[in-house]
Short mmCIF file of C-alpha atoms in Angstrom, two decimals:
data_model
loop_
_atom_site.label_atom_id
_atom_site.label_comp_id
_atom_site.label_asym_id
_atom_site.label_seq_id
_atom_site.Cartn_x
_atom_site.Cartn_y
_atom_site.Cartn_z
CA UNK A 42 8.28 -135.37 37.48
CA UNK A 43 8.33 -133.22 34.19
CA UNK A 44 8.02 -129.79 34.43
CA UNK A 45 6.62 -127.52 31.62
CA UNK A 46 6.93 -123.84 30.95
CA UNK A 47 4.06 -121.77 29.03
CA UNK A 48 5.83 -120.77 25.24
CA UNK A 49 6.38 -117.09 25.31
CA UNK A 50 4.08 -115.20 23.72
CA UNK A 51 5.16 -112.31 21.82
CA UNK A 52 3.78 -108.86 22.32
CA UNK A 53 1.31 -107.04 20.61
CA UNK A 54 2.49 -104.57 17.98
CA UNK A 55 1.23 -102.51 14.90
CA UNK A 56 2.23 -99.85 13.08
CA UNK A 57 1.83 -96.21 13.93
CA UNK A 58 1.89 -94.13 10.43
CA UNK A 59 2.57 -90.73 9.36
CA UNK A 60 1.15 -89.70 6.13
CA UNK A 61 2.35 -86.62 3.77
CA UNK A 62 0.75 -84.92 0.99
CA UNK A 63 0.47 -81.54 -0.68
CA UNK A 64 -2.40 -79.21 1.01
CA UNK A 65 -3.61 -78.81 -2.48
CA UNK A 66 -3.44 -81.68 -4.49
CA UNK A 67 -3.32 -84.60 -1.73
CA UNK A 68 -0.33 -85.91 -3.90
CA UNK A 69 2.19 -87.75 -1.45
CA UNK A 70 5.30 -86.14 -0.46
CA UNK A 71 8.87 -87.31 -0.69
CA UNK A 72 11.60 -85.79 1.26
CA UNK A 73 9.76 -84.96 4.54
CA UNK A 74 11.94 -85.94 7.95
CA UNK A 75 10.19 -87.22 10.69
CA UNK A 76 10.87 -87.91 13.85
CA UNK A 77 8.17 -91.00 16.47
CA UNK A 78 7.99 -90.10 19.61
CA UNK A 79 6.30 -91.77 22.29
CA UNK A 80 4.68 -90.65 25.43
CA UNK A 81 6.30 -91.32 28.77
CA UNK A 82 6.20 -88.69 31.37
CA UNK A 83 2.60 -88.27 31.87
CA UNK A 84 2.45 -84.82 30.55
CA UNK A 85 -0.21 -83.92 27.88
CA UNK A 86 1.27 -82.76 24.37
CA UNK A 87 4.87 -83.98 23.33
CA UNK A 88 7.46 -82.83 24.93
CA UNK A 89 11.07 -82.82 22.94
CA UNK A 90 13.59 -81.59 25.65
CA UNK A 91 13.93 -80.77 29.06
CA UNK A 92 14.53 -82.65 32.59
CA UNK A 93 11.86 -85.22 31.68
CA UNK A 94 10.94 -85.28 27.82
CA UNK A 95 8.98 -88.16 25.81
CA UNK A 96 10.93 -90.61 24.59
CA UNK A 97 12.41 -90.69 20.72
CA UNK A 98 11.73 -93.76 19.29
CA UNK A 99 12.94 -93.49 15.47
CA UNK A 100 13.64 -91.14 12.69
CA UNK A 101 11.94 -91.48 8.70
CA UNK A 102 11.89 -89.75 5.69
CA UNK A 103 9.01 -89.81 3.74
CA UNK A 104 9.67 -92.31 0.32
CA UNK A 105 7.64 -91.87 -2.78
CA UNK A 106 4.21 -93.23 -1.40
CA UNK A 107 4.60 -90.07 1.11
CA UNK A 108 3.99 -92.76 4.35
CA UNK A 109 6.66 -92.85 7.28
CA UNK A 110 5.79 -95.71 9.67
CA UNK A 111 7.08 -98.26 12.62
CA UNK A 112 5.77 -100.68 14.21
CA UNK A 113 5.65 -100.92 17.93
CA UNK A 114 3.98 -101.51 21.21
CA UNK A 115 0.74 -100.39 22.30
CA UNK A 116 1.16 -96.84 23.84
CA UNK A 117 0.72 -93.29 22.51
CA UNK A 118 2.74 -91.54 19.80
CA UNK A 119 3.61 -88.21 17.70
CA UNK A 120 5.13 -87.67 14.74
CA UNK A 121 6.75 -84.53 14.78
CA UNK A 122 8.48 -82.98 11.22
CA UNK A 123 11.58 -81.83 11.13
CA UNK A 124 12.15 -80.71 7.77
CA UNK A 125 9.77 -79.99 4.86
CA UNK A 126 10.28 -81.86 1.39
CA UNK A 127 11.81 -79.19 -0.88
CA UNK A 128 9.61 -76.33 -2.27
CA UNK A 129 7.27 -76.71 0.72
CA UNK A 130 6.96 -74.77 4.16
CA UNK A 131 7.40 -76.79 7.51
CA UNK A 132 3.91 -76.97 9.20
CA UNK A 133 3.13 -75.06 12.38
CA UNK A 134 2.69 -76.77 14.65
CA UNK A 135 5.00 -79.17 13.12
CA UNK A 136 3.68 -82.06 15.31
CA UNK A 137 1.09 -84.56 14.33
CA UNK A 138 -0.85 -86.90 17.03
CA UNK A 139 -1.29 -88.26 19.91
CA UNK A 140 -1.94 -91.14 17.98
CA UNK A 141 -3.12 -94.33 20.31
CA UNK A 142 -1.74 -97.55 19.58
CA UNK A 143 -3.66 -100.47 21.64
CA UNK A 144 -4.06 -103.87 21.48
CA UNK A 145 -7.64 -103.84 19.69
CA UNK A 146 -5.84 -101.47 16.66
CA UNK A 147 -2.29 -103.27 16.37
CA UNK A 148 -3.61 -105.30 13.17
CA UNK A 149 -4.65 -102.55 11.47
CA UNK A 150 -2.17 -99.55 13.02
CA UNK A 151 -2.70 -96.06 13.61
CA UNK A 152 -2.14 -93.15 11.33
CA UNK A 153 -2.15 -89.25 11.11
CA UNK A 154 -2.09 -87.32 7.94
CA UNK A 155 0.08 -84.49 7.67
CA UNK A 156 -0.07 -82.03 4.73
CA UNK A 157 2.19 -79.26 3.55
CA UNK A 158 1.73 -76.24 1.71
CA UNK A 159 4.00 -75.29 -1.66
CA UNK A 160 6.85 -72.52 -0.46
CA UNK A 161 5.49 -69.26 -2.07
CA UNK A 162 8.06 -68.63 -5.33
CA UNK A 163 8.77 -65.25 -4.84
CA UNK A 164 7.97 -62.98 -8.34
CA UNK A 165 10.47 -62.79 -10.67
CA UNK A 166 11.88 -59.08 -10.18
CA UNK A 167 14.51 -56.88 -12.28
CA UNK A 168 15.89 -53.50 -11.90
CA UNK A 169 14.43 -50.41 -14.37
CA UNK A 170 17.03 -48.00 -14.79
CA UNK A 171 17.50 -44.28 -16.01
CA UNK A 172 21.23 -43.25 -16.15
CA UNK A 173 21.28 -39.07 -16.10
CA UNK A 174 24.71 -37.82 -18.15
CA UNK A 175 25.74 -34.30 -19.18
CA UNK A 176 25.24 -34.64 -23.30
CA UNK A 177 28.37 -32.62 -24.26
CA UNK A 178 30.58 -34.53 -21.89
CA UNK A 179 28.69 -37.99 -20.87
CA UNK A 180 29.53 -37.67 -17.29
CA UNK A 181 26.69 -38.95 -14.83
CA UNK A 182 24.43 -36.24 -13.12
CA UNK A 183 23.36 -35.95 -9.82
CA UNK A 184 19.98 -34.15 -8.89
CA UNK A 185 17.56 -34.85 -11.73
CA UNK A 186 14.42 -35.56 -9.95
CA UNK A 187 12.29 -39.07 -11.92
CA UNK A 188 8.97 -40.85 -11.91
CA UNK A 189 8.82 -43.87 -12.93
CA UNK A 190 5.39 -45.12 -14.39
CA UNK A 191 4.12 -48.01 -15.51
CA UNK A 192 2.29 -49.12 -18.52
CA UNK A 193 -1.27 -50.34 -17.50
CA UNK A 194 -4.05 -48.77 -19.83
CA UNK A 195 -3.28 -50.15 -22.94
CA UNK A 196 -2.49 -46.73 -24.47
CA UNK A 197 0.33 -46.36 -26.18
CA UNK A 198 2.81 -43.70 -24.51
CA UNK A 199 2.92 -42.30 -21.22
CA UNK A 200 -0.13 -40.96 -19.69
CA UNK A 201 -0.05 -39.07 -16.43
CA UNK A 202 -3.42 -37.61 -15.78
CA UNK A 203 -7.14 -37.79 -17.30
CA UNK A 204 -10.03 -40.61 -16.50
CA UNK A 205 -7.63 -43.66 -17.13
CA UNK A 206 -3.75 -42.81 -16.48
CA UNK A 207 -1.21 -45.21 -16.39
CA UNK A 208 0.14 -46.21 -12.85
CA UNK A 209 3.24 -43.99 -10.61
CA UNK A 210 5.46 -46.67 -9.26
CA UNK A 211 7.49 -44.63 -7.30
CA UNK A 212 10.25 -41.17 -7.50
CA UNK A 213 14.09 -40.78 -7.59
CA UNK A 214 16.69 -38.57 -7.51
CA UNK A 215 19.96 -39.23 -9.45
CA UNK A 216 22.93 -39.57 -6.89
CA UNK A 217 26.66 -38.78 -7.86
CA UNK A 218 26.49 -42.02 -9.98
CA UNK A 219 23.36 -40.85 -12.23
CA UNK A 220 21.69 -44.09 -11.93
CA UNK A 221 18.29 -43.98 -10.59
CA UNK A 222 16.53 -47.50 -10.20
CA UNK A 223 13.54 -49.56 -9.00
CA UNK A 224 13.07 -53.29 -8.41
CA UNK A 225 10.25 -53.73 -9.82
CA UNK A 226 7.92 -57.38 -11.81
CA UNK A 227 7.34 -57.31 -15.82
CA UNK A 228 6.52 -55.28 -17.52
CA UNK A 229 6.41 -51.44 -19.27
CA UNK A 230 7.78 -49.06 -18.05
CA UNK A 231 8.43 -45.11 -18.24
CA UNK A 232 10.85 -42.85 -17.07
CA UNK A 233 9.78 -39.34 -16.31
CA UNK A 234 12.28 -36.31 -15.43
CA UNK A 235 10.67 -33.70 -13.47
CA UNK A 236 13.32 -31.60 -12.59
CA UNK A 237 16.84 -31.41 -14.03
CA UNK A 238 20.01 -30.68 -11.94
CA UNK A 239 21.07 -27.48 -11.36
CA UNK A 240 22.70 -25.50 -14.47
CA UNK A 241 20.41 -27.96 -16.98
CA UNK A 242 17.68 -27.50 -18.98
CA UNK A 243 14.67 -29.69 -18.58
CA UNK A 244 14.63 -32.15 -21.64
CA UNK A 245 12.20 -31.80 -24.40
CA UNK A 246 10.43 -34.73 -24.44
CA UNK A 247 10.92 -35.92 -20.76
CA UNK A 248 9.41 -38.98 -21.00
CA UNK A 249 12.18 -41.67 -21.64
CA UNK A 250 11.06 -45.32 -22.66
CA UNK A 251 9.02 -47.72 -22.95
CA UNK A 252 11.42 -50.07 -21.04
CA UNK A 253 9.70 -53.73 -21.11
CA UNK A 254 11.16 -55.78 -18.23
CA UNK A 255 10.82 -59.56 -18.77
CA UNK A 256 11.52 -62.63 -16.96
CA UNK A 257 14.13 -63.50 -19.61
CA UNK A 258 16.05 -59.88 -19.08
CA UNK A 259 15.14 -59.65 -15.55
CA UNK A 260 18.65 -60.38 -14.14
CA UNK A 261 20.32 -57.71 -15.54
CA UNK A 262 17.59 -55.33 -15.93
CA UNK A 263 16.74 -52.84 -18.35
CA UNK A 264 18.24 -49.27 -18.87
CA UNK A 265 17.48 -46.04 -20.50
CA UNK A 266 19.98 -43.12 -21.08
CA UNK A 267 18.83 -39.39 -20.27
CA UNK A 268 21.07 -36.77 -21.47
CA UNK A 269 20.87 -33.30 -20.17
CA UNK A 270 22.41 -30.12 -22.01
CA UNK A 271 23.43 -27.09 -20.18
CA UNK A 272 21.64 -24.08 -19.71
CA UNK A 273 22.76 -21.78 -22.23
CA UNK A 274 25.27 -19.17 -20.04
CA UNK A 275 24.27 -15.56 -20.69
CA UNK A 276 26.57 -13.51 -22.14
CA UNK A 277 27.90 -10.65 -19.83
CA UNK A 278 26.79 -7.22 -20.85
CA UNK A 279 27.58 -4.00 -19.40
CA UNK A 280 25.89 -0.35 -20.11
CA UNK A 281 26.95 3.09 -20.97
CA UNK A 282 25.34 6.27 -20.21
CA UNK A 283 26.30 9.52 -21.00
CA UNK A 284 25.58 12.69 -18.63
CA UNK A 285 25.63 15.72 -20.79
CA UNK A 286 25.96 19.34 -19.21
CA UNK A 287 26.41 23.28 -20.06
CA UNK A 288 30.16 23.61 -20.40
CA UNK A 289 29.65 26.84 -18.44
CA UNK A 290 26.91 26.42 -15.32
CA UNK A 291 27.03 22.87 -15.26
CA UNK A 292 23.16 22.19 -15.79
CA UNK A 293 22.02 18.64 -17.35
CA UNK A 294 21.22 19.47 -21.25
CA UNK A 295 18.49 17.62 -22.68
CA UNK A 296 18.27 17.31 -26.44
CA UNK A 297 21.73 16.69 -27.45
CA UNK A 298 21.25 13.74 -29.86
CA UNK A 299 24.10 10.93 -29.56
CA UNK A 300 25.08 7.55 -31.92
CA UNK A 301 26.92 4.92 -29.87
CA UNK A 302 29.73 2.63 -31.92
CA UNK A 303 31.69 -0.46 -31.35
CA UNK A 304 35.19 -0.54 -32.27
CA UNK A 305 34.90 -3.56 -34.68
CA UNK A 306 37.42 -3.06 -37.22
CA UNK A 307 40.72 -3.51 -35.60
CA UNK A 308 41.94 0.17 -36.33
CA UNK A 309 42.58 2.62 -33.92
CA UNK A 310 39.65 5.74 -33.92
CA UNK A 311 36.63 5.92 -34.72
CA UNK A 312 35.44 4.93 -38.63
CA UNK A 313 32.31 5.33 -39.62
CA UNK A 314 32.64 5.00 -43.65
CA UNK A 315 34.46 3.88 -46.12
CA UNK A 316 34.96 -0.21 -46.61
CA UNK A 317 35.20 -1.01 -43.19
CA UNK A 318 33.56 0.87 -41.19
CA UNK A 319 33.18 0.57 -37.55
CA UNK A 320 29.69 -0.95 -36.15
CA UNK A 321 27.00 1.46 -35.40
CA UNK A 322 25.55 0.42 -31.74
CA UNK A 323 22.61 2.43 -31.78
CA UNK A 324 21.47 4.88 -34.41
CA UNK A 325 20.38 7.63 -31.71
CA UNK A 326 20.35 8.44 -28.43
CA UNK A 327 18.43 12.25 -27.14
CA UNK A 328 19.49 13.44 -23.34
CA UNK A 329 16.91 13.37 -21.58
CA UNK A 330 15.82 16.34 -18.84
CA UNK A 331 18.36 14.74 -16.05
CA UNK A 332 20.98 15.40 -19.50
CA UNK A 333 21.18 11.60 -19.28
CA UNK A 334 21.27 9.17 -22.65
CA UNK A 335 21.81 5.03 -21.09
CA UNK A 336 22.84 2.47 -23.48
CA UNK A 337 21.41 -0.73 -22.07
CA UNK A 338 22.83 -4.85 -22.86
CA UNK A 339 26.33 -3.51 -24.42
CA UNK A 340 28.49 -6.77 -25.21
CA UNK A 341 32.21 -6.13 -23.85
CA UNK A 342 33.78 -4.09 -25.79
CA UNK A 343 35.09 -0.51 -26.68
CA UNK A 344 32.64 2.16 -27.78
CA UNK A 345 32.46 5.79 -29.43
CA UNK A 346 30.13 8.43 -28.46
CA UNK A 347 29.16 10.99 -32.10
CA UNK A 348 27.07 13.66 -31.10
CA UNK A 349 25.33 14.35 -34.34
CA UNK A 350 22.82 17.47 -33.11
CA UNK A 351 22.92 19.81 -30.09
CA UNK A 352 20.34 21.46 -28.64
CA UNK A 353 19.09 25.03 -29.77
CA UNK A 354 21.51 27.61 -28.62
CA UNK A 355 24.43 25.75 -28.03
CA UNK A 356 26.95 24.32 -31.08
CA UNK A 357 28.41 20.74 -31.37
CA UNK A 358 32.25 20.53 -30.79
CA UNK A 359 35.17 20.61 -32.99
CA UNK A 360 35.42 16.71 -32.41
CA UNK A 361 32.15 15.19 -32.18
CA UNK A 362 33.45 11.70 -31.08
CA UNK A 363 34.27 10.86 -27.78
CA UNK A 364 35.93 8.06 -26.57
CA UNK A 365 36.97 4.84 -26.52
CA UNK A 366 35.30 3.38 -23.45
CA UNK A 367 35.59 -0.01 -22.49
CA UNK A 368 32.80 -2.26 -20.95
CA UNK A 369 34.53 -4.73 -19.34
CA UNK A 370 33.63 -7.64 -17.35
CA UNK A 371 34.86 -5.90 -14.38
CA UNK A 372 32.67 -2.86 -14.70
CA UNK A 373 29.77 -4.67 -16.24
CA UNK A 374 27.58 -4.52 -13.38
CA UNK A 375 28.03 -1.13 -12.74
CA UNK A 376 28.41 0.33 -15.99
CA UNK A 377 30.66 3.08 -17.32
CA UNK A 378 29.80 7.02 -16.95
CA UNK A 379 30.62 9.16 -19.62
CA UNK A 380 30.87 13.35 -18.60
CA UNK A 381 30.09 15.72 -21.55
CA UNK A 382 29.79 19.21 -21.65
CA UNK A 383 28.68 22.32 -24.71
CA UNK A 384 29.13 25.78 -25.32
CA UNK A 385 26.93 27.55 -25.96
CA UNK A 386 26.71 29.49 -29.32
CA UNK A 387 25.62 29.98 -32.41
CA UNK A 388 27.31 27.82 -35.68
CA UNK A 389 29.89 29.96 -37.58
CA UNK A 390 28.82 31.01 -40.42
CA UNK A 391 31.42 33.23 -43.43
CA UNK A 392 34.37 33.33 -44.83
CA UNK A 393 36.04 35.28 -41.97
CA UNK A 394 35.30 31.86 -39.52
CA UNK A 395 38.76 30.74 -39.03
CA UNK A 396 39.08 30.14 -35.41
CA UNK A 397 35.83 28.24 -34.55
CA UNK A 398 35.34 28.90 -30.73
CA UNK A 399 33.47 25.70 -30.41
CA UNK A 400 35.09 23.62 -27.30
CA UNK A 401 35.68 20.18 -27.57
CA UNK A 402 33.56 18.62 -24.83
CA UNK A 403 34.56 17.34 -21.68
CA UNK A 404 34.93 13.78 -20.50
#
């Protein structure tokens, strides 16, 4: 008796595909991983880890026609992508099916279409620098308050304000290093100081640029320099004033009629002809009805008092010049007091006038 047994017949299988292209051009996509995965566990939705996951079946990278693809049994699939060709962002969700393989669709196979998006490219960006230095010395400066503006109404030069300005970007001020900055796209840009550090005067112009930031100089950015000059130091002055009195009751004496001079000639006394004189301070000075005569903004120095006229009833004395006194740096803020007294009297007049009784004053 022969015995016959039926020839196997091989299972049913087709491919199940995975398709990439670019969202915007539907050009396929090289360089995308994929992983098949096929349902097992009777849960909807593919499940990757776990105590009961799907099962993996294989692993693909897109080639140059974009298509990933196996063939297997009938049953139900996902492709889910692992990594994005470069330049592109991974999908999300990141998986693609179920995709149903049966018996009726093995010849032709199944396939899902999966598309990817370009990776924004980030604007090219540079830093716009101002660099704040003292001008005598070229040391940086900290504290100069900056705008910095850019160029976007086609005017040439800064403007601020009006119907059409040009655009504030953003404010700074200098630290110890002097270097303010902003990261900022192409393009024109101003600098413009709004305050300078303390002791400095506020340049004149303030606007420093244009500064045109391109993608060529964009990695090292671009950089003005701002140098500020000191505010000019006042010099220290002092003041004089005199207090002029009746030698005899003591009673402030308006009227009495005072030059002041500044020893300027190096010799000792008071000179006030010849080839080198002393310098006359100021040409007259009349006590007022406190007796008082104030010199005001004296530079440091040493001065002379010349009483050149007295009031009526009362003579000048033997030496009209009092002094030195010394302004000084010390007594600058106070000033110096100078005490003067006259006789009174009438001016001698004759031959017989030897002995003038006219006092020198006091002080």
């Amino acid at each position: 008796e022969a015995v016959n047994s039926r020839t196997p017949v091989p299972p049913v299988t087709g491919e199940v595909r995975v398709r990439k292209t670019d969202a915007e051009t539907g050009d396929p996509l090289a360089g995308a991983d994929f992983e098949l995965w096929r349902e097992t566990n009777d849960v909807p939705g593919l499940q990757t880890d776990g105590a009961d996951p799907d099962t993996h079946v294989s692993d693909c990278t897109t080639p140059a026609n974009g298509v990933c693809s196996a063939t297997t049994i009938p049953g139900t699939y996902y492709w889910r992508e692992t990594d994005a060709p470069d330049g592109y962002d991974l999908p999300d969700p990141n998986v693609f099916g179920p995709l149903t393989l049966t018996e009726d669709n093995a010849e032709d196979g199944v396939q899902a279409e999966a598309v990817n998006s370009r990776t924004p490219v980030p604007p090219v960006t540079g830093e716009v620098r101002v660099h704040k230095t003292d001008a005598d010395t070229g040391a940086p400066l900290a504290g100069a308050d900056f705008e910095l503006w850019r160029e976007t109404n086609n005017t040439p030069g800064l403007q601020t304000i009006g119907i059409n300005p040009d655009t504030h970007v953003s404010d700074c001020t200098t630290p110890a290093n002097g270097v303010c900055s902003d990261t900022t796209t192409p393009g024109t840009y101003y600098w413009r100081e709004t305050a300078a550090p303390d002791g400095y005067e506020l340049p004149d112009p303030n606007v420093f640029g244009p500064l045109t930031l391109t993608e060529d100089n964009a990695e090292d950015g671009v950089q003005i320099e701002a140098a500020n000059t000191k505010e000019p130091v006042p010099p220290v002055t002092g003041s004089l004033t005199l207090d002029k009195t009746d030698a005899k009751n003591g009673e402030p004496l308006p009227g009495a009629v005072f030059e002041l001079w500044r020893e300027s000639n190096d010799v000792p006394g008071l000179q006030t002809g010849g080839a080198n004189p002393d310098t006359l301070a100021d040409a007259g000075c009349s006590t007022d009805e406190d007796g008082q005569c104030t010199f005001d903004d004296l530079p440091l120095g040493e001065y002379y008092l010349r009483e050149i006229a007295v009031p009526e009833g009362y003579v000048l004395p033997a030496n009209p010049v009092s002094g030195p006194f010394e302004v000084t740096q010390e007594n600058s803020e106070e000033g110096v007091t100078v005490e003067l007294a006259n006789d009174r009297g009438e001016p001698c007049k004759g031959k017989d006038c030897k002995d003038d009784t006219h006092k020198a004053a006091r002080g």
